[in-house]
Each structure stands twice: as structure tokens, then as C-alpha cells.
Short mmCIF file of C-alpha atoms in Angstrom, two decimals:
data_model
loop_
_atom_site.label_atom_id
_atom_site.label_comp_id
_atom_site.label_asym_id
_atom_site.label_seq_id
_atom_site.Cartn_x
_atom_site.Cartn_y
_atom_site.Cartn_z
CA UNK A 1 0.00 0.00 0.00
CA UNK A 2 2.68 2.54 1.05
CA UNK A 3 5.04 1.01 -1.48
CA UNK A 4 2.30 1.19 -4.14
CA UNK A 5 1.67 4.87 -3.33
CA UNK A 6 5.39 5.67 -3.53
CA UNK A 7 5.64 3.82 -6.85
CA UNK A 8 2.61 5.73 -8.20
CA UNK A 9 4.12 9.08 -7.10
CA UNK A 10 7.43 8.18 -8.72
CA UNK A 11 5.56 7.23 -11.91
CA UNK A 12 3.74 10.58 -11.96
CA UNK A 13 7.04 12.42 -11.35
CA UNK A 14 8.63 10.59 -14.30
CA UNK A 15 5.64 11.35 -16.49
CA UNK A 16 5.75 15.01 -15.46
CA UNK A 17 9.50 15.11 -16.13
CA UNK A 18 8.88 13.50 -19.51
CA UNK A 19 6.16 16.03 -20.31
CA UNK A 20 8.42 18.93 -19.27
CA UNK A 21 11.31 17.43 -21.25
CA UNK A 22 8.96 16.98 -24.22
CA UNK A 23 7.83 20.59 -23.90
CA UNK A 24 11.41 21.92 -23.63
CA UNK A 25 12.81 19.70 -26.43
CA UNK A 26 11.82 21.71 -29.56
CA UNK A 27 13.02 25.03 -28.08
CA UNK A 28 16.40 23.55 -27.15
CA UNK A 29 16.71 21.88 -30.54
CA UNK A 30 15.79 25.17 -32.24
CA UNK A 31 18.43 27.01 -30.21
CA UNK A 32 21.04 24.38 -31.11
CA UNK A 33 19.99 24.52 -34.78
CA UNK A 34 20.22 28.33 -34.81
CA UNK A 35 23.71 28.21 -33.27
CA UNK A 36 24.87 25.62 -35.84
CA UNK A 37 23.47 27.73 -38.69
CA UNK A 38 25.19 30.83 -37.32
CA UNK A 39 28.50 28.96 -37.03
CA UNK A 40 28.07 27.59 -40.56
CA UNK A 41 27.30 31.07 -41.92
CA UNK A 42 30.30 32.53 -40.08
CA UNK A 43 32.54 29.76 -41.43
CA UNK A 44 31.28 30.33 -44.99
CA UNK A 45 31.97 34.08 -44.72
CA UNK A 46 35.46 33.43 -43.33
CA UNK A 47 36.30 30.94 -46.10
CA UNK A 48 34.93 33.10 -48.92
CA UNK A 49 35.70 36.57 -47.55
CA UNK A 50 38.14 37.38 -50.35
CA UNK A 51 35.74 36.27 -53.09
CA UNK A 52 32.85 38.27 -51.64
CA UNK A 53 35.05 41.35 -51.17
CA UNK A 54 36.39 41.11 -54.75
CA UNK A 55 32.91 40.82 -56.28
CA UNK A 56 31.76 43.69 -54.06
CA UNK A 57 34.74 45.72 -55.29
CA UNK A 58 33.64 45.27 -58.93
CA UNK A 59 30.05 46.32 -58.09
CA UNK A 60 31.26 49.27 -56.01
CA UNK A 61 33.56 50.31 -58.86
CA UNK A 62 30.66 50.40 -61.33
CA UNK A 63 28.61 52.45 -58.85
CA UNK A 64 31.56 54.80 -58.17
CA UNK A 65 32.16 55.34 -61.89
CA UNK A 66 28.49 56.02 -62.59
CA UNK A 67 28.29 58.48 -59.67
CA UNK A 68 31.48 60.41 -60.55
CA UNK A 69 30.87 60.38 -64.33
CA UNK A 70 28.55 63.39 -64.11
CA UNK A 71 31.20 65.51 -62.34
CA UNK A 72 33.08 66.14 -65.64
CA UNK A 73 36.52 65.32 -64.25
CA UNK A 74 39.63 66.35 -66.20
CA UNK A 75 42.46 63.97 -67.16
CA UNK A 76 44.46 64.85 -64.01
CA UNK A 77 41.50 64.13 -61.70
CA UNK A 78 40.82 60.81 -63.49
CA UNK A 79 44.51 59.87 -63.00
CA UNK A 80 44.15 60.60 -59.26
CA UNK A 81 40.99 58.48 -59.12
CA UNK A 82 42.82 55.57 -60.82
CA UNK A 83 45.84 55.83 -58.47
CA UNK A 84 44.81 53.04 -55.99
CA UNK A 85 44.12 50.76 -58.96
CA UNK A 86 47.49 51.63 -60.49
CA UNK A 87 49.14 50.58 -57.21
CA UNK A 88 47.46 47.16 -57.47
CA UNK A 89 48.74 46.66 -61.03
CA UNK A 90 52.26 47.69 -60.01
CA UNK A 91 52.28 45.25 -57.07
CA UNK A 92 51.02 42.36 -59.21
CA UNK A 93 53.59 43.09 -61.93
CA UNK A 94 56.32 43.31 -59.29
CA UNK A 95 55.89 39.64 -58.31
CA UNK A 96 55.50 38.27 -61.87
CA UNK A 97 59.24 37.92 -62.57
CA UNK A 98 60.23 36.00 -59.38
CA UNK A 99 57.01 34.01 -59.53
CA UNK A 100 57.45 32.85 -63.14
CA UNK A 101 61.17 32.05 -62.92
CA UNK A 102 61.16 30.40 -59.47
CA UNK A 103 57.95 28.42 -59.99
CA UNK A 104 59.11 27.07 -63.37
CA UNK A 105 62.59 26.13 -62.10
CA UNK A 106 61.20 24.36 -59.01
CA UNK A 107 58.34 22.78 -61.00
CA UNK A 108 60.61 21.41 -63.74
CA UNK A 109 63.15 20.18 -61.15
CA UNK A 110 60.50 18.43 -59.01
CA UNK A 111 59.06 16.40 -61.92
CA UNK A 112 60.99 13.41 -63.23
CA UNK A 113 62.00 13.42 -66.89
CA UNK A 114 59.28 10.94 -67.91
CA UNK A 115 56.49 12.97 -66.28
CA UNK A 116 57.91 16.25 -67.57
CA UNK A 117 57.95 15.03 -71.17
CA UNK A 118 54.49 13.46 -70.92
CA UNK A 119 52.84 16.42 -69.20
CA UNK A 120 54.61 18.88 -71.50
CA UNK A 121 53.33 17.03 -74.58
CA UNK A 122 49.75 16.96 -73.26
CA UNK A 123 49.95 20.67 -72.35
CA UNK A 124 51.18 21.67 -75.82
CA UNK A 125 48.43 19.57 -77.47
CA UNK A 126 45.79 21.11 -75.16
CA UNK A 127 46.98 24.68 -75.77
CA UNK A 128 47.14 24.31 -79.55
CA UNK A 129 43.84 22.40 -79.76
CA UNK A 130 41.83 24.86 -77.66
CA UNK A 131 43.31 27.89 -79.46
CA UNK A 132 42.43 26.41 -82.86
CA UNK A 133 38.90 25.65 -81.62
CA UNK A 134 38.57 29.23 -80.37
CA UNK A 135 39.77 30.64 -83.72
CA UNK A 136 37.34 28.44 -85.67
CA UNK A 137 34.44 29.42 -83.40
CA UNK A 138 35.20 33.15 -83.88
CA UNK A 139 35.34 32.87 -87.69
CA UNK A 140 32.07 30.88 -87.75
CA UNK A 141 30.31 33.43 -85.49
CA UNK A 142 31.69 36.26 -87.65
CA UNK A 143 30.08 34.77 -90.76
CA UNK A 144 26.77 34.06 -88.97
CA UNK A 145 26.34 37.42 -87.14
CA UNK A 146 28.15 39.58 -89.78
CA UNK A 147 29.25 42.34 -87.32
CA UNK A 148 30.86 44.53 -90.00
CA UNK A 149 27.92 44.55 -92.42
CA UNK A 150 26.33 47.82 -91.22
CA UNK A 151 29.37 49.59 -89.83
CA UNK A 152 30.99 50.96 -92.99
CA UNK A 153 30.20 54.62 -92.18
CA UNK A 154 32.06 54.59 -88.89
CA UNK A 155 35.57 55.51 -90.00
CA UNK A 156 34.87 59.25 -89.77
CA UNK A 157 32.89 59.07 -86.52
CA UNK A 158 35.42 57.28 -84.32
CA UNK A 159 38.92 58.60 -83.83
CA UNK A 160 42.09 56.68 -83.18
CA UNK A 161 42.40 56.07 -79.43
CA UNK A 162 45.79 54.38 -79.26
CA UNK A 163 49.21 54.21 -80.81
CA UNK A 164 49.48 52.09 -83.93
CA UNK A 165 52.67 51.04 -85.67
CA UNK A 166 53.65 53.64 -88.26
CA UNK A 167 55.41 51.13 -90.51
CA UNK A 168 53.74 47.95 -91.66
CA UNK A 169 55.50 44.99 -90.08
CA UNK A 170 56.07 41.95 -92.30
CA UNK A 171 54.45 38.69 -91.16
CA UNK A 172 57.74 36.78 -91.54
CA UNK A 173 59.55 39.28 -89.30
CA UNK A 174 56.85 38.92 -86.64
CA UNK A 175 57.39 35.16 -86.43
CA UNK A 176 61.18 35.51 -86.57
CA UNK A 177 60.94 37.96 -83.63
CA UNK A 178 58.93 35.36 -81.73
CA UNK A 179 61.72 32.78 -82.20
CA UNK A 180 64.44 35.35 -81.37
CA UNK A 181 62.68 36.23 -78.12
CA UNK A 182 62.74 32.55 -77.10
CA UNK A 183 66.54 32.85 -76.91
CA UNK A 184 67.34 36.20 -75.24
CA UNK A 185 70.91 37.43 -75.69
CA UNK A 186 70.88 39.00 -72.20
CA UNK A 187 68.82 37.49 -69.38
CA UNK A 188 68.93 40.64 -67.25
CA UNK A 189 67.68 42.77 -70.17
CA UNK A 190 64.96 40.13 -70.87
CA UNK A 191 63.41 41.06 -67.53
CA UNK A 192 62.34 44.43 -68.92
CA UNK A 193 63.02 44.58 -72.68
CA UNK A 194 61.85 42.63 -75.74
CA UNK A 195 63.42 42.31 -79.19
CA UNK A 196 61.40 43.73 -82.10
CA UNK A 197 62.14 44.34 -85.77
CA UNK A 198 61.82 47.89 -87.07
CA UNK A 199 62.39 49.34 -90.55
CA UNK A 200 64.19 52.28 -92.09
CA UNK A 201 63.60 53.57 -95.61
CA UNK A 202 66.71 53.79 -97.81
CA UNK A 203 66.91 55.56 -101.18
CA UNK A 204 68.34 53.45 -104.02
CA UNK A 205 69.55 54.32 -107.57
CA UNK A 206 69.86 58.03 -106.90
CA UNK A 207 72.55 58.53 -109.58
CA UNK A 208 70.43 57.36 -112.53
CA UNK A 209 67.51 59.53 -111.55
CA UNK A 210 65.12 56.64 -110.74
CA UNK A 211 65.13 57.01 -106.96
CA UNK A 212 63.38 54.09 -105.26
CA UNK A 213 62.71 53.62 -101.55
CA UNK A 214 63.65 50.29 -100.00
CA UNK A 215 62.52 49.08 -96.56
CA UNK A 216 65.48 47.67 -94.60
CA UNK A 217 64.77 45.73 -91.36
CA UNK A 218 66.90 46.25 -88.25
CA UNK A 219 66.65 45.04 -84.66
CA UNK A 220 65.51 47.21 -81.76
CA UNK A 221 64.67 46.71 -78.09
CA UNK A 222 61.26 47.83 -76.86
CA UNK A 223 59.87 48.21 -73.33
CA UNK A 224 58.20 45.10 -71.90
CA UNK A 225 59.29 41.88 -70.21
CA UNK A 226 60.45 39.12 -72.58
CA UNK A 227 58.38 36.50 -70.78
CA UNK A 228 58.85 33.85 -73.50
CA UNK A 229 62.64 33.86 -73.14
CA UNK A 230 62.46 33.75 -69.34
CA UNK A 231 59.99 30.83 -69.42
CA UNK A 232 62.21 28.75 -71.72
CA UNK A 233 65.37 29.53 -69.72
CA UNK A 234 63.68 28.66 -66.38
CA UNK A 235 62.38 25.34 -67.76
CA UNK A 236 65.78 24.30 -69.14
CA UNK A 237 67.54 25.40 -65.92
CA UNK A 238 65.12 23.28 -63.84
CA UNK A 239 65.80 20.19 -66.00
CA UNK A 240 69.58 20.85 -65.78
CA UNK A 241 69.46 21.11 -61.96
CA UNK A 242 67.50 17.85 -61.82
CA UNK A 243 70.20 16.24 -63.99
CA UNK A 244 72.97 17.40 -61.61
CA UNK A 245 71.49 15.29 -58.82
CA UNK A 246 72.91 15.98 -55.37
CA UNK A 247 75.01 18.95 -56.53
CA UNK A 248 71.90 20.80 -57.75
CA UNK A 249 69.77 20.18 -54.64
CA UNK A 250 70.92 23.33 -52.82
CA UNK A 251 69.94 25.56 -55.73
CA UNK A 252 66.59 23.75 -56.12
CA UNK A 253 65.90 24.35 -52.41
CA UNK A 254 66.79 28.03 -52.90
CA UNK A 255 64.29 28.40 -55.76
CA UNK A 256 61.63 26.50 -53.75
CA UNK A 257 62.10 28.82 -50.77
CA UNK A 258 62.07 31.90 -53.03
CA UNK A 259 58.85 30.62 -54.59
CA UNK A 260 57.15 30.04 -51.23
CA UNK A 261 58.18 33.50 -50.03
CA UNK A 262 56.75 35.04 -53.21
CA UNK A 263 53.46 33.20 -52.63
CA UNK A 264 53.31 34.71 -49.11
CA UNK A 265 53.70 38.16 -50.70
CA UNK A 266 50.89 37.26 -53.13
CA UNK A 267 48.64 36.34 -50.18
CA UNK A 268 49.20 39.78 -48.69
CA UNK A 269 48.62 41.55 -52.03
CA UNK A 270 45.35 39.63 -52.53
CA UNK A 271 43.73 41.48 -49.62
CA UNK A 272 44.33 44.77 -51.43
CA UNK A 273 42.70 43.45 -54.65
CA UNK A 274 39.08 44.52 -53.81
CA UNK A 275 40.15 48.16 -53.21
CA UNK A 276 42.33 48.29 -56.32
CA UNK A 277 39.63 46.71 -58.50
CA UNK A 278 37.03 49.21 -57.30
CA UNK A 279 39.14 52.19 -58.42
CA UNK A 280 40.31 50.52 -61.65
CA UNK A 281 36.72 49.83 -62.79
CA UNK A 282 35.46 53.22 -61.55
CA UNK A 283 38.15 55.22 -63.36
CA UNK A 284 37.63 53.26 -66.59
CA UNK A 285 33.89 54.05 -66.56
CA UNK A 286 34.65 57.75 -65.99
CA UNK A 287 37.15 57.71 -68.90
CA UNK A 288 34.61 56.46 -71.46
CA UNK A 289 34.02 58.98 -74.23
CA UNK A 290 30.61 58.29 -75.75
CA UNK A 291 29.36 54.84 -74.85
CA UNK A 292 26.03 55.31 -76.68
CA UNK A 293 27.81 55.91 -80.00
CA UNK A 294 30.05 52.87 -79.45
CA UNK A 295 27.19 50.53 -78.57
CA UNK A 296 24.89 51.69 -81.38
CA UNK A 297 27.59 51.62 -84.06
CA UNK A 298 29.78 48.70 -82.98
CA UNK A 299 27.19 46.83 -80.91
CA UNK A 300 27.15 43.80 -83.24
CA UNK A 301 30.93 43.45 -83.06
CA UNK A 302 30.93 43.73 -79.24
CA UNK A 303 28.03 41.25 -79.00
CA UNK A 304 29.68 38.75 -81.39
CA UNK A 305 33.02 38.87 -79.51
CA UNK A 306 31.47 38.48 -76.05
CA UNK A 307 29.17 35.70 -77.32
CA UNK A 308 32.23 33.87 -78.67
CA UNK A 309 33.95 34.21 -75.30
CA UNK A 310 30.82 33.00 -73.49
CA UNK A 311 30.41 29.91 -75.73
CA UNK A 312 34.10 28.98 -75.55
CA UNK A 313 34.54 29.70 -71.83
CA UNK A 314 31.12 28.52 -70.66
CA UNK A 315 30.55 25.46 -72.86
CA UNK A 316 33.54 24.24 -74.92
CA UNK A 317 36.33 24.44 -72.29
CA UNK A 318 34.16 22.89 -69.50
CA UNK A 319 33.18 20.08 -71.92
CA UNK A 320 36.86 19.36 -72.65
CA UNK A 321 37.56 19.28 -68.88
CA UNK A 322 34.60 16.95 -68.27
CA UNK A 323 35.61 14.62 -71.13
CA UNK A 324 39.15 14.35 -69.74
CA UNK A 325 38.37 14.01 -66.01
CA UNK A 326 34.65 13.03 -65.69
CA UNK A 327 34.36 15.70 -62.97
CA UNK A 328 32.10 18.75 -62.65
CA UNK A 329 33.97 21.66 -64.33
CA UNK A 330 31.72 24.35 -62.84
CA UNK A 331 32.56 23.27 -59.29
CA UNK A 332 36.23 23.58 -60.26
CA UNK A 333 35.66 27.06 -61.71
CA UNK A 334 33.69 28.17 -58.62
CA UNK A 335 36.91 28.16 -56.58
CA UNK A 336 38.51 30.63 -59.02
CA UNK A 337 36.12 33.59 -58.78
CA UNK A 338 38.81 35.88 -57.31
CA UNK A 339 41.31 35.39 -60.20
CA UNK A 340 38.47 35.82 -62.72
CA UNK A 341 37.43 39.12 -61.08
CA UNK A 342 41.09 40.21 -61.10
CA UNK A 343 41.35 39.31 -64.80
CA UNK A 344 38.15 41.24 -65.56
CA UNK A 345 39.40 44.37 -63.78
CA UNK A 346 43.08 44.37 -64.83
CA UNK A 347 42.76 42.99 -68.43
CA UNK A 348 46.13 41.28 -67.89
CA UNK A 349 46.73 37.51 -67.80
CA UNK A 350 50.21 38.06 -66.34
CA UNK A 351 48.85 40.22 -63.50
CA UNK A 352 46.25 37.51 -62.75
CA UNK A 353 48.89 34.76 -62.50
CA UNK A 354 49.75 35.26 -58.78
CA UNK A 355 46.12 35.05 -57.58
CA UNK A 356 45.40 32.15 -59.97
CA UNK A 357 48.29 30.09 -58.57
CA UNK A 358 47.21 30.75 -54.98
CA UNK A 359 43.51 29.92 -55.52
CA UNK A 360 44.00 26.86 -57.73
CA UNK A 361 46.29 25.27 -55.12
CA UNK A 362 44.31 26.20 -52.01
CA UNK A 363 40.70 25.97 -53.26
CA UNK A 364 40.93 23.22 -55.88
CA UNK A 365 43.75 21.10 -54.45
CA UNK A 366 45.89 21.08 -57.60
CA UNK A 367 49.40 19.73 -56.96
CA UNK A 368 51.92 22.57 -56.57
CA UNK A 369 54.34 20.92 -58.98
CA UNK A 370 51.67 20.87 -61.70
CA UNK A 371 50.29 24.39 -61.14
CA UNK A 372 53.74 26.00 -60.90
CA UNK A 373 54.89 24.20 -64.03
CA UNK A 374 51.87 24.79 -66.27
CA UNK A 375 50.29 28.11 -65.22
CA UNK A 376 53.28 30.39 -66.04
CA UNK A 377 53.58 28.68 -69.47
CA UNK A 378 49.80 28.99 -70.01
CA UNK A 379 49.80 32.69 -69.08
CA UNK A 380 52.42 33.22 -71.80
CA UNK A 381 51.39 30.79 -74.54
CA UNK A 382 47.70 29.88 -74.14
CA UNK A 383 45.50 32.77 -75.33
CA UNK A 384 42.09 31.35 -76.30
CA UNK A 385 40.26 34.61 -75.62
CA UNK A 386 42.82 36.57 -77.63
CA UNK A 387 42.43 34.17 -80.58
CA UNK A 388 38.64 34.75 -80.59
CA UNK A 389 39.13 38.52 -80.36
CA UNK A 390 41.71 38.59 -83.18
CA UNK A 391 39.77 36.34 -85.59
CA UNK A 392 36.53 38.26 -84.96
CA UNK A 393 38.37 41.54 -85.60
CA UNK A 394 39.83 40.20 -88.88
CA UNK A 395 36.39 39.05 -90.14
CA UNK A 396 34.84 42.35 -88.97
CA UNK A 397 37.40 44.47 -90.88
CA UNK A 398 37.00 42.28 -93.99
CA UNK A 399 33.21 42.82 -93.92
CA UNK A 400 33.75 46.54 -93.24
CA UNK A 401 35.77 46.80 -96.48
CA UNK A 402 33.30 44.59 -98.41
CA UNK A 403 35.92 41.85 -98.91
CA UNK A 404 34.64 38.28 -99.28
CA UNK A 405 37.13 35.95 -97.60
CA UNK A 406 38.02 32.83 -99.60
CA UNK A 407 38.89 29.45 -97.98
CA UNK A 408 42.64 30.16 -98.31
CA UNK A 409 42.30 33.45 -96.41
CA UNK A 410 40.16 31.80 -93.70
CA UNK A 411 42.84 29.10 -93.25
CA UNK A 412 45.49 31.83 -93.04
CA UNK A 413 43.45 33.64 -90.35
CA UNK A 414 43.14 30.44 -88.27
CA UNK A 415 46.83 29.53 -88.46
CA UNK A 416 48.12 33.09 -88.00
CA UNK A 417 45.80 33.79 -85.05
CA UNK A 418 46.84 30.54 -83.33
CA UNK A 419 50.53 31.30 -83.85
CA UNK A 420 50.43 35.03 -83.08
CA UNK A 421 48.38 34.55 -79.89
CA UNK A 422 51.44 32.70 -78.53
CA UNK A 423 53.47 35.89 -78.86
CA UNK A 424 50.71 38.24 -77.67
CA UNK A 425 51.83 40.13 -74.58
CA UNK A 426 49.83 39.33 -71.42
CA UNK A 427 49.11 43.03 -70.85
CA UNK A 428 46.09 45.28 -71.54
CA UNK A 429 45.51 45.75 -75.32
CA UNK A 430 48.35 43.29 -76.03
CA UNK A 431 46.32 41.55 -78.75
CA UNK A 432 45.62 44.66 -80.86
CA UNK A 433 49.09 44.79 -82.38
CA UNK A 434 48.92 41.08 -83.27
CA UNK A 435 45.72 41.76 -85.27
CA UNK A 436 47.92 43.85 -87.58
CA UNK A 437 49.92 40.67 -88.35
CA UNK A 438 46.72 38.81 -89.35
CA UNK A 439 45.50 41.70 -91.51
CA UNK A 440 48.87 41.89 -93.28
CA UNK A 441 48.80 38.13 -93.89
CA UNK A 442 45.41 38.26 -95.67
CA UNK A 443 46.06 41.60 -97.40
CA UNK A 444 43.61 43.89 -95.56
CA UNK A 445 44.28 47.54 -94.60
CA UNK A 446 45.40 48.17 -91.02
CA UNK A 447 43.97 51.70 -90.76
CA UNK A 448 40.63 50.29 -89.54
CA UNK A 449 42.32 49.11 -86.33
CA UNK A 450 41.20 52.40 -84.77
CA UNK A 451 37.68 50.93 -84.54
CA UNK A 452 39.00 47.86 -82.70
CA UNK A 453 40.94 50.08 -80.29
CA UNK A 454 37.80 52.13 -79.61
CA UNK A 455 36.02 49.10 -78.09
CA UNK A 456 39.06 47.14 -76.95
CA UNK A 457 38.60 48.18 -73.32
CA UNK A 458 35.20 46.39 -73.29
CA UNK A 459 36.09 43.21 -75.18
CA UNK A 460 39.53 42.87 -73.54
CA UNK A 461 37.90 42.09 -70.18
CA UNK A 462 36.09 38.93 -71.33
CA UNK A 463 39.15 38.08 -73.45
CA UNK A 464 41.37 37.97 -70.36
CA UNK A 465 38.84 35.95 -68.34
CA UNK A 466 38.72 33.26 -71.07
CA UNK A 467 42.53 33.30 -71.33
CA UNK A 468 43.03 32.54 -67.63
CA UNK A 469 40.11 30.06 -67.55
CA UNK A 470 41.80 28.02 -70.29
CA UNK A 471 45.04 27.94 -68.26
CA UNK A 472 43.21 26.87 -65.08
CA UNK A 473 41.24 24.04 -66.71
CA UNK A 474 44.43 22.85 -68.43
CA UNK A 475 46.14 22.68 -65.02
CA UNK A 476 43.13 20.75 -63.64
CA UNK A 477 43.28 18.21 -66.50
CA UNK A 478 47.04 17.71 -66.08
CA UNK A 479 46.64 17.32 -62.31
CA UNK A 480 43.97 14.62 -62.82
CA UNK A 481 46.09 12.72 -65.37
CA UNK A 482 49.16 12.95 -63.12
CA UNK A 483 47.20 11.60 -60.11
CA UNK A 484 45.82 8.76 -62.25
CA UNK A 485 49.29 7.85 -63.51
CA UNK A 486 50.66 7.92 -59.96
CA UNK A 487 47.94 5.52 -58.74
CA UNK A 488 48.61 3.13 -61.63
CA UNK A 489 52.33 3.12 -60.85
CA UNK A 490 51.65 2.51 -57.13
CA UNK A 491 49.40 -0.44 -58.05
CA UNK A 492 52.09 -1.82 -60.36
CA UNK A 493 54.70 -1.36 -57.61
CA UNK A 494 52.50 -3.27 -55.11
CA UNK A 495 52.12 -6.19 -57.52
CA UNK A 496 55.87 -6.35 -58.17
CA UNK A 497 56.61 -6.26 -54.40
CA UNK A 498 54.12 -9.07 -53.68
CA UNK A 499 55.70 -11.22 -56.41
CA UNK A 500 59.16 -10.65 -54.97
CA UNK A 501 58.01 -11.74 -51.49
CA UNK A 502 56.31 -14.85 -52.90
CA UNK A 503 59.44 -16.03 -54.73
CA UNK A 504 61.80 -15.41 -51.82
CA UNK A 505 62.17 -18.98 -50.51
CA UNK A 506 65.07 -20.61 -48.71
CA UNK A 507 67.30 -23.21 -50.38
CA UNK A 508 65.79 -26.02 -48.26
CA UNK A 509 62.27 -25.39 -49.62
CA UNK A 510 63.14 -25.24 -53.33
CA UNK A 511 64.56 -27.63 -55.86
CA UNK A 512 68.19 -27.16 -57.02
CA UNK A 513 66.92 -25.95 -60.41
CA UNK A 514 64.85 -23.13 -58.90
CA UNK A 515 67.65 -22.27 -56.47
CA UNK A 516 70.03 -22.00 -59.42
CA UNK A 517 67.76 -19.44 -61.15
CA UNK A 518 66.81 -17.50 -58.00
CA UNK A 519 69.71 -14.99 -57.83
CA UNK A 520 68.86 -13.60 -61.25
CA UNK A 521 65.13 -13.35 -60.55
CA UNK A 522 65.69 -11.91 -57.09
CA UNK A 523 67.99 -9.16 -58.28
CA UNK A 524 65.62 -8.17 -61.04
CA UNK A 525 62.57 -8.27 -58.82
CA UNK A 526 64.16 -6.25 -56.03
CA UNK A 527 65.91 -3.77 -58.28
CA UNK A 528 62.68 -2.98 -60.09
CA UNK A 529 60.72 -1.76 -57.02
CA UNK A 530 63.68 0.33 -55.87
CA UNK A 531 63.93 2.03 -59.24
CA UNK A 532 60.19 2.62 -59.24
CA UNK A 533 60.34 4.07 -55.71
CA UNK A 534 63.11 6.45 -56.77
CA UNK A 535 60.98 7.60 -59.70
CA UNK A 536 58.05 8.20 -57.36
#
């Protein structure tokens, strides 16, 4: 009776506790859920702070430019407005030289000869293939959209907005200059000067009265880093240090340390990128002369170029990445928003290289040896966006002059654009001068380049984004193939090791015949894994 009453009271207490617990449960769970969401949101903001700040910098730059545009600033005031952006460009260019040389030396020295040759072959095939595809796409779009059909009355309306070469450069000399720059006579001078052919006019036959002018080529040095020569030298030096073995290890360690220190500098510079981008974009919007005239008169050309960049960068390159790796290309590209925003604001593939190397290693997990080997080469050689821009410009100028291009001229455009995009400087408006080479090759006048220069500041932004996207996806493909090859070699090594253990029997367990053959098989089976391990 008393025990029953106590048991009943205990039962009621448990039920009451259960009811209270049941009543408090959802509130506690909601509080815990809210805290987890807050922590998740805070973690997301911390991880993607730089991306969000960079995108905000672009938006703020557009707003700043639109707000200040009505103030009718003079050239001096616009230069002051662009000053923070100019500082960003100067800092990024400052680290290009040590970054390219050190990363290529350490990358080439860290890869064995077999991997270096294989990856180099795949990279060259990828670069040439994608550039040819880009050129073909631009020519096809040019014939479909016909951007130059209604723009023939523009020559008097738009003035020349940039410096064009006064003498017409021969196509042969342009390609010979490209090869000469691969082998710089002075490495120190290659850091800030490039070889270029110029011409002087010489009078001939003056005595007989028939004076004729002859164009004589001669070599000059122009401002600008000879990045091609530095890339080739750094690659060969890395392979030579690898060949030296133990004697070259100290120098390889030096270049590795130099490279890591440069990447730390890049990390610090990256936090200034949002501020610099804001002022770069804002000052460029203020500088614009008459955007309504440009869009109404050259709108079809701008639309055709940007459409070509969108198709190549948004569809063709991701498809190539997917076909090679069977992985989602857009997830890969999502980790590279900061370099893309930098490319959009600076219009320079070389200036985007530091942030691209940092983000592709940290966000996408690409092996440092691969990224530091392929990205500097890609920033110099792989110019898909520039090939689209150049081919579209050639077709546009042909239509402007009512010239129907024949199949031979189209083939010449494709080959010349692919080859000349290799030598295009990775700087703003670097592709405009290479268009002159294409026009010379197909016999079109170069005086219409003023129209291309008038809208170059618009088209050059998407051009640079596609250029750096092609480099990044190429690095992703090479990283995947390298990982796959490494796994296959590890599997092969395991099988060889297991075989060696299985055959390693004592003399008592085997017949005299097997014992007689064992030394040969043992040496071969043990030497093979050791050699494979040294390769790994």
C-alpha cells in the first residue's frame, strides 16, 4: 500500500518530467539549430571573404564610376581616381618575374624526366587544340552574325584612341621575332626589354635619276618583359638542376624557398585586390568617351566577340575538362572567382597569374608541382580569348571593307591567329598589335584598327577571363592525369613487391633448379621496385 503509493508518485514524477522534457525539447533543438546555422554562416563568410570582397569591389567600382561620371573630371582628376588601382597593377607586376622564374625552375626540377615530357606534350596539345577551336568558333560566329555589315560609315565618326605602328610589319619578321625572343641574348635585359624588328627607308639608284625607296629591317629593343625567353630559360635550368642530382639540390631548395616567399607576398597583395579593383573599374567608366555611339555603331561586333567568349569559356572548355576528367567543371571554376574578377578588372593575364596560382592550389587542391609548371607557361602561350578577339576583328574588318574571304584566307586567319596569340603580350591591349599581323597576312588595310581600339577596353575584359580560364582548366586536367598515372604506378609497384616476397624462398624449400635461377630473378625483382620508388 505505502510502497504502491510511492511507486505511483514516482511514476507521476517521471511522467511530469517526460512532459516537461517533451515541452522543452523543440526550443532547445531550435536554439542548437540556430547556433549551428550561425556557425556555418560565419565559417562560410570566413572561407569566402576574399571572393565576396572582390565581387563587391567590382560592383562598387561600377557604382563609383556612374556616380562620378557626371562631375566632368579632367584627365588629371581621373589619373588621381585611378591611383589606388594603379598601385594594385604595379604590385602584381612586381611579383610576376620572381614568380614565373622560381615556380618554373622548381616545377621542372620536381618532376621526373618521364612525367615532364608526358605532361609537357599533353599541355602543348591542349593549348594548340583549344586555341584552334577558339579561332574556328570566332570565324564561324563572324560569318553568322556579320558584325561589320552595317558599320561601314564609322571611319569618320570614331577617332584613333591608341598608338598604332607607323610602318607595316612583315608577317615573316613577326614570327622571326617570336623565335628570337625565345633565346634572349641578355637574361637581365629580358626582364624588362623585348626584341622587335623595325624598318628604315633607304633611297636606291639616286645617280640614274630613278630614286626608289627600300625598306630595310633592323633590330631594336622595346619596353616590356620578354616572358617567352624567361619561361624557356627557367624550364631548361630546372631540368639541368635535376640532372645534376645531389650537386643541384641546394639551388633547387633556394628556388623552392624563393617561390614560397613570393606566394606569401601574393597572399598579402590579394587582400588589397578589392580596393584596387574598385578604383580601376570606376576610373575606366569615368574615362569612357561616348558609350552610346560605341554601342549603337559597334554593338554587333561587341556582341559577337562576347558571345564567342561565353560559348568557348562557358561550354567548350568545360566540356573538354569533363571529357578528360569526368568531374564537374563548374565546381572547379567556382573556386577561381577571385582570379576571374582580377582578370576582368586588370585585363592582364600576367597580373592575374599570382592570384590564380594561390587559388587553384588552395581551393581546388591542384598539386603545386603541376600548377607552378603549367600556369606560367599557359599565361604566356595559351591565349584562347585573344584568338577569338583577333579572328573576330579580322572578319569584322574584312566585312567593313566589303571583302569576301576565300577558304585560303580563312585558313590563313586560323593559323596566323593561333601562332600570333602565342606571342601576344599578357598586358592590356596586347592583342591589338597582333591583329595587324593577321590583316597583313590576308592583305587587308590596317587603318581600320582604330575601330578595334575604340572598343578594346570592353572586349579585352572577357578576353582575359577566357585566357586565364583556359590555363586553369588545363592545369586541372594535367593534375587529374598525373594523379591517375601515380595511382597506376603505385598499383604496379604493389604487384611487383608481392611477387618478390612470394618467390623469396630458402634453399631447403626449393629444388636445385629453382635455387640455381633465384639470384637472377631476385635481383631483377628487387631492383625494379627500388627504381620505381626512386621515380616516385
